[in-house]
N, CA and C of each residue as an Amber inpcrd file, in Angstrom:
protein
   318
   0.8390000  -1.1780000   0.0000000   0.0000000   0.0000000   0.0000000
   0.8870000   1.2440000   0.0000000   0.7560000   2.0460000  -1.0140000
   1.5320000   3.2720000  -1.1210000   0.7370000   4.4090000  -0.4880000
   1.3700000   5.1070000   0.4750000   0.6650000   6.1850000   1.1590000
   1.1340000   7.5510000   0.6920000   2.0340000   7.6140000  -0.2840000
   2.4670000   8.9000000  -0.8100000   2.5970000   8.7990000  -2.3170000
   2.5160000   9.9450000  -2.9580000   2.7620000  10.0510000  -4.3900000
   3.7290000  11.2030000  -4.6020000   4.6100000  11.0390000  -5.5430000
   5.5570000  12.0960000  -5.8520000   6.4920000  12.3730000  -4.6960000
   6.5670000  13.6400000  -4.2920000   7.4680000  14.0530000  -3.2230000
   6.8140000  13.9850000  -1.8470000   5.6970000  13.3250000  -1.6980000
   4.9900000  13.2660000  -0.4260000   5.7830000  12.6460000   0.7020000
   6.6640000  11.7100000   0.3870000   7.4810000  11.0600000   1.4130000
   8.4510000  12.0410000   2.0540000   8.7390000  13.1400000   1.3700000
   9.6840000  14.1150000   1.9060000   9.1690000  14.7730000   3.1830000
   7.8720000  14.7710000   3.4230000   7.3280000  15.3670000   4.6410000
   7.9110000  14.6680000   5.8670000   7.9960000  13.3450000   5.8330000
   8.6100000  12.6070000   6.9430000  10.0810000  12.9920000   7.0990000
  10.7900000  13.0950000   5.9870000  12.2070000  13.4500000   6.0350000
  12.3980000  14.8790000   6.5310000  11.5350000  15.7900000   6.1080000
  11.5960000  17.1640000   6.6030000  11.4000000  17.1960000   8.1150000
  10.4400000  16.4070000   8.6040000  10.1580000  16.3670000  10.0430000
  11.3700000  15.8570000  10.8240000  11.9660000  14.7750000  10.3600000
  13.1190000  14.1880000  11.0520000  14.3090000  15.1450000  11.0240000
  14.5900000  15.7310000   9.8580000  15.7220000  16.6540000   9.7490000
  15.5140000  17.8910000  10.6210000  14.2960000  18.4220000  10.6390000
  14.0050000  19.5960000  11.4590000  14.1320000  19.2720000  12.9410000
  13.6510000  18.1110000  13.3570000  13.7490000  17.7230000  14.7680000
  15.2170000  17.5850000  15.1860000  16.0330000  17.0000000  14.3340000
  17.4520000  16.8430000  14.6610000  18.1440000  18.1990000  14.7470000
  17.9180000  19.0600000  13.7680000  18.5860000  20.3670000  13.7470000
  18.1400000  21.2170000  14.9350000  16.8470000  21.2650000  15.2180000
  16.3840000  22.0620000  16.3570000  16.8440000  21.4600000  17.6860000
  16.9670000  20.1480000  17.7590000  17.5040000  19.5200000  18.9640000
  18.9610000  19.8930000  19.1960000  19.7470000  19.9140000  18.1280000
  21.1510000  20.3070000  18.2370000  21.2630000  21.7840000  18.6240000
  20.4420000  22.6330000  18.0110000  20.4520000  24.0550000  18.3610000
  20.0760000  24.2500000  19.8230000  19.0750000  23.5200000  20.2850000
  18.6640000  23.6010000  21.6870000  19.8060000  23.1830000  22.6120000
  20.5030000  22.1100000  22.2750000  21.6170000  21.6440000  23.1050000
  22.7700000  22.6400000  23.1020000  23.0620000  23.2310000  21.9420000
  24.1340000  24.2180000  21.8660000  23.7950000  25.4710000  22.6670000
  22.5490000  25.9260000  22.5650000  22.1450000  27.0890000  23.3490000
  22.2300000  26.8010000  24.8400000  21.8570000  25.6050000  25.2120000
  21.9040000  25.2240000  26.6230000  23.3490000  25.1540000  27.1150000
  24.2410000  24.6330000  26.2790000  25.6270000  24.4490000  26.7010000
  26.4220000  25.7480000  26.6890000  26.3280000  26.5030000  25.5930000
  27.1920000  27.6650000  25.4430000  26.6320000  28.9470000  26.0530000
  25.3280000  29.0810000  26.1190000  24.7520000  30.2830000  26.7070000
  24.3170000  30.0700000  28.1490000  24.4540000  28.8580000  28.6300000
  24.1350000  28.5770000  30.0230000  22.6470000  28.5940000  30.3320000
  21.8380000  28.3190000  29.3410000  20.3980000  28.2540000  29.5910000
  20.0970000  26.9730000  30.3490000  19.7670000  27.1110000  31.6200000
  19.5970000  25.9260000  32.4540000  18.2100000  25.3150000  32.3320000
  17.2310000  26.1090000  31.9490000  15.8750000  25.5370000  31.8570000
  15.6840000  24.8490000  30.5090000  15.0170000  23.7450000  30.5580000
  14.7470000  22.9400000  29.3710000  13.4560000  23.4100000  28.7100000
  13.4540000  23.4740000  27.3950000  12.2460000  23.8400000  26.6690000
  11.2370000  22.7030000  26.8150000   9.9930000  23.0280000  27.1670000
   8.9900000  21.9570000  27.2720000   8.8300000  21.2100000  25.9420000
   8.5310000  19.9280000  26.0440000   8.4250000  19.0750000  24.8570000
   7.3590000  19.5790000  23.8900000   6.2380000  20.0720000  24.4100000
   5.1490000  20.5450000  23.5520000   5.6020000  21.7380000  22.7120000
   6.3420000  22.6580000  23.3310000   6.8140000  23.8320000  22.5930000
   7.8620000  23.4300000  21.5590000   8.7480000  22.5100000  21.9250000
   9.7500000  22.0270000  20.9740000   9.0840000  21.3710000  19.7680000
   8.1190000  20.4830000  20.0040000   7.4460000  19.8070000  18.8950000
   6.6130000  20.7930000  18.0780000   6.0560000  21.7970000  18.7410000
   5.3240000  22.8270000  18.0140000   6.2290000  23.5720000  17.0420000
   7.4230000  23.9230000  17.4970000   8.3820000  24.5910000  16.6120000
   8.8180000  23.6790000  15.4700000   9.0110000  22.4080000  15.7740000
   9.3790000  21.4470000  14.7190000   8.2740000  21.3690000  13.6680000
   7.0210000  21.3060000  14.1000000   5.9170000  21.2190000  13.1480000
   5.7570000  22.5040000  12.3390000   5.9870000  23.6480000  12.9500000
   5.8800000  24.9100000  12.2150000   6.9530000  24.9890000  11.1340000
   8.1910000  24.6690000  11.4840000   9.2830000  24.7170000  10.4960000
   9.0710000  23.6670000   9.4110000   8.6200000  22.4770000   9.7940000
   8.3390000  21.4330000   8.8050000   7.2350000  21.8660000   7.8500000
   6.1970000  22.4940000   8.3720000   5.1070000  22.9690000   7.5290000
   5.5520000  24.0370000   6.5550000   6.3770000  24.9690000   7.0230000
   6.8860000  26.0180000   6.1240000   7.7600000  25.4060000   5.0390000
   8.6270000  24.4760000   5.4330000   9.5040000  23.8150000   4.4600000
   8.6740000  23.0360000   3.4400000   7.6390000  22.3690000   3.9000000
   6.7700000  21.6040000   3.0040000   6.0430000  22.5300000   2.0370000
   5.5310000  23.6340000   2.5350000   4.8000000  24.5850000   1.6930000
   5.7160000  25.1710000   0.6140000   6.9600000  25.4630000   0.9830000
   7.8820000  26.0550000   0.0190000   8.3220000  25.0820000  -1.0720000
   8.3200000  23.7940000  -0.7830000   8.7930000  22.8080000  -1.7690000
   7.6670000  21.9800000  -2.3700000   6.4260000  22.4020000  -2.1870000
   5.2910000  21.5830000  -2.6130000   5.0950000  21.5510000  -4.1250000
   5.3970000  22.6300000  -4.7930000   5.1040000  22.6970000  -6.2230000
   6.3810000  22.5510000  -7.0420000   6.2210000  21.9300000  -8.1950000
   7.3270000  21.7540000  -9.1260000   7.1450000  22.7150000 -10.2860000
   8.2250000  23.3470000 -10.7050000   8.1610000  24.2680000 -11.8300000
   9.4850000  24.2670000 -12.5730000   9.4500000  24.8710000 -13.7270000
  10.6640000  25.0730000 -14.4940000  10.5920000  26.4630000 -15.1160000
  11.7230000  26.9620000 -15.5740000  11.8030000  28.2760000 -16.2070000
  11.8830000  28.0540000 -17.7210000  10.9480000  28.6520000 -18.4510000
  10.9700000  28.4820000 -19.8990000  11.9940000  29.4190000 -20.5390000
  12.0490000  29.4370000 -21.8840000  13.0460000  30.2340000 -22.5920000
  12.8870000  31.7240000 -22.3560000  11.6590000  32.1500000 -22.0680000
  11.3950000  33.5810000 -21.8750000  11.5660000  34.0060000 -20.4190000
  11.9670000  33.0910000 -19.5410000  12.2310000  33.4270000 -18.1530000
  11.0190000  33.3650000 -17.2340000   9.9140000  32.7850000 -17.7030000
   8.7100000  32.6870000 -16.8730000   8.6310000  31.3300000 -16.1900000
   8.0590000  31.3250000 -14.9820000   7.8600000  30.0540000 -14.2670000
   6.6910000  29.3160000 -14.8820000   6.8950000  28.0500000 -15.1580000
   5.8300000  27.1750000 -15.6330000   5.6730000  26.0550000 -14.6160000
   4.4940000  25.9380000 -14.0390000   4.2430000  24.9150000 -13.0290000
   3.9060000  23.5820000 -13.6840000   4.4440000  22.5130000 -13.1050000
   4.1890000  21.1630000 -13.5940000   3.0180000  20.5650000 -12.8250000
   2.2120000  19.7800000 -13.4970000   1.0880000  19.1150000 -12.8430000
   1.5200000  17.7300000 -12.3720000   2.2510000  17.7000000 -11.2640000
   2.7030000  16.4500000 -10.6670000   1.9850000  16.2960000  -9.3370000
   1.4660000  15.1170000  -9.0770000   0.7480000  14.8620000  -7.8350000
   1.7540000  14.5680000  -6.7300000   1.7960000  15.4420000  -5.7380000
   2.6520000  15.2570000  -4.5740000   1.7460000  15.2330000  -3.3530000
   1.5070000  14.0420000  -2.8050000   0.6320000  13.9800000  -1.6370000
   1.0680000  12.8920000  -0.6690000   0.5440000  12.9990000   0.5460000
   0.7990000  12.0450000   1.6120000  -0.5330000  11.7390000   2.2610000
  -0.8780000  10.4810000   2.3660000  -2.1750000  10.0460000   2.8910000
  -3.3130000  10.7320000   2.1360000  -3.1800000  10.8640000   0.8200000
  -4.1810000  11.4350000  -0.0630000  -4.4550000  12.9110000   0.2100000
  -3.5440000  13.5950000   0.8870000  -3.6430000  15.0290000   1.1320000
  -2.4550000  15.6870000   0.4360000  -2.7240000  16.7210000  -0.3390000
  -1.6650000  17.3790000  -1.1000000  -0.6360000  18.0370000  -0.1890000
   0.5890000  18.1600000  -0.7000000   1.6610000  18.7640000   0.0980000
   1.3530000  20.2140000   0.4410000   0.6970000  20.9360000  -0.4640000
   0.3400000  22.3220000  -0.1570000  -0.5760000  22.3900000   1.0550000
  -1.4710000  21.4300000   1.1820000  -2.3860000  21.4020000   2.3200000
  -1.6480000  21.0130000   3.5890000  -0.6980000  20.0690000   3.4990000
   0.1180000  19.7190000   4.6650000   0.9060000  20.9280000   5.1450000
   1.2850000  21.7930000   4.2050000   1.9920000  23.0140000   4.5690000
   1.1510000  23.9590000   5.4040000  -0.1540000  23.7860000   5.4130000
  -1.0530000  24.5770000   6.2630000  -1.4560000  23.8110000   7.5230000
  -1.5840000  22.5050000   7.4080000  -2.0230000  21.6880000   8.5470000
  -0.9410000  21.6210000   9.6240000   0.2970000  21.3560000   9.2270000
   1.3710000  21.1700000  10.2000000   1.6340000  22.4090000  11.0530000
   1.7290000  23.6200000  10.4760000   1.9260000  24.7890000  11.3500000
   0.7260000  25.0510000  12.2640000  -0.4680000  24.7260000  11.8040000
  -1.6500000  24.9030000  12.6570000  -1.5720000  23.9990000  13.8810000
  -1.1800000  22.7610000  13.6810000  -1.0030000  21.8380000  14.8090000
   0.1350000  22.3240000  15.7030000   1.2040000  22.8450000  15.0860000
   2.3400000  23.3570000  15.8460000   1.9610000  24.5300000  16.7330000
   1.1650000  25.4510000  16.2080000   0.7140000  26.5890000  17.0180000
  -0.1570000  26.0980000  18.1620000  -1.0130000  25.1230000  17.8910000
  -1.8480000  24.5500000  18.9530000  -1.0020000  23.9080000  20.0410000
   0.0430000  23.1970000  19.6560000   0.9320000  22.5830000  20.6460000
   1.6730000  23.6270000  21.4750000   2.0950000  24.7010000  20.8370000
   2.7810000  25.7580000  21.5830000   1.8330000  26.4110000  22.5790000
   0.6150000  26.6740000  22.1550000  -0.3740000  27.2540000  23.0800000
  -0.6360000  26.3110000  24.2210000  -0.7660000  25.0270000  23.9320000
  -0.9750000  24.0420000  24.9890000   0.2160000  23.9930000  25.9510000
   1.4380000  24.0760000  25.3980000   2.6330000  24.0430000  26.2380000
   2.7440000  25.2660000  27.1200000   2.3180000  26.4160000  26.6390000
   2.3630000  27.6330000  27.4380000   1.3110000  27.5900000  28.5420000
   0.1160000  27.1230000  28.1980000  -0.9600000  27.0360000  29.1940000
  -0.6410000  26.0000000  30.2480000  -0.0420000  24.9020000  29.8370000
   0.2720000  23.8080000  30.7670000   1.3130000  24.2580000  31.7320000
């Protein structure tokens, strides 16, 4: 059973890469700037989802530049779980903002 088409699998890779990079940044800030308090998990995951959503939205469409210098969009289906990548680019940051609000309230 294929759950993605086109570049849809990249959403998982974007999530993993973003989590690793933000985790390293968090550790470096904690070590070198002496930040003793740990970022709550909900806020960290919220930031990961927001960055993943932005990255997904920016890379969702395929295009090429024609001879006259204009962008021409390609009609390639890029989706994950039957949801287009452009839509995931809106869903993920929305969930991320909700997680951050929950982490602040908690």
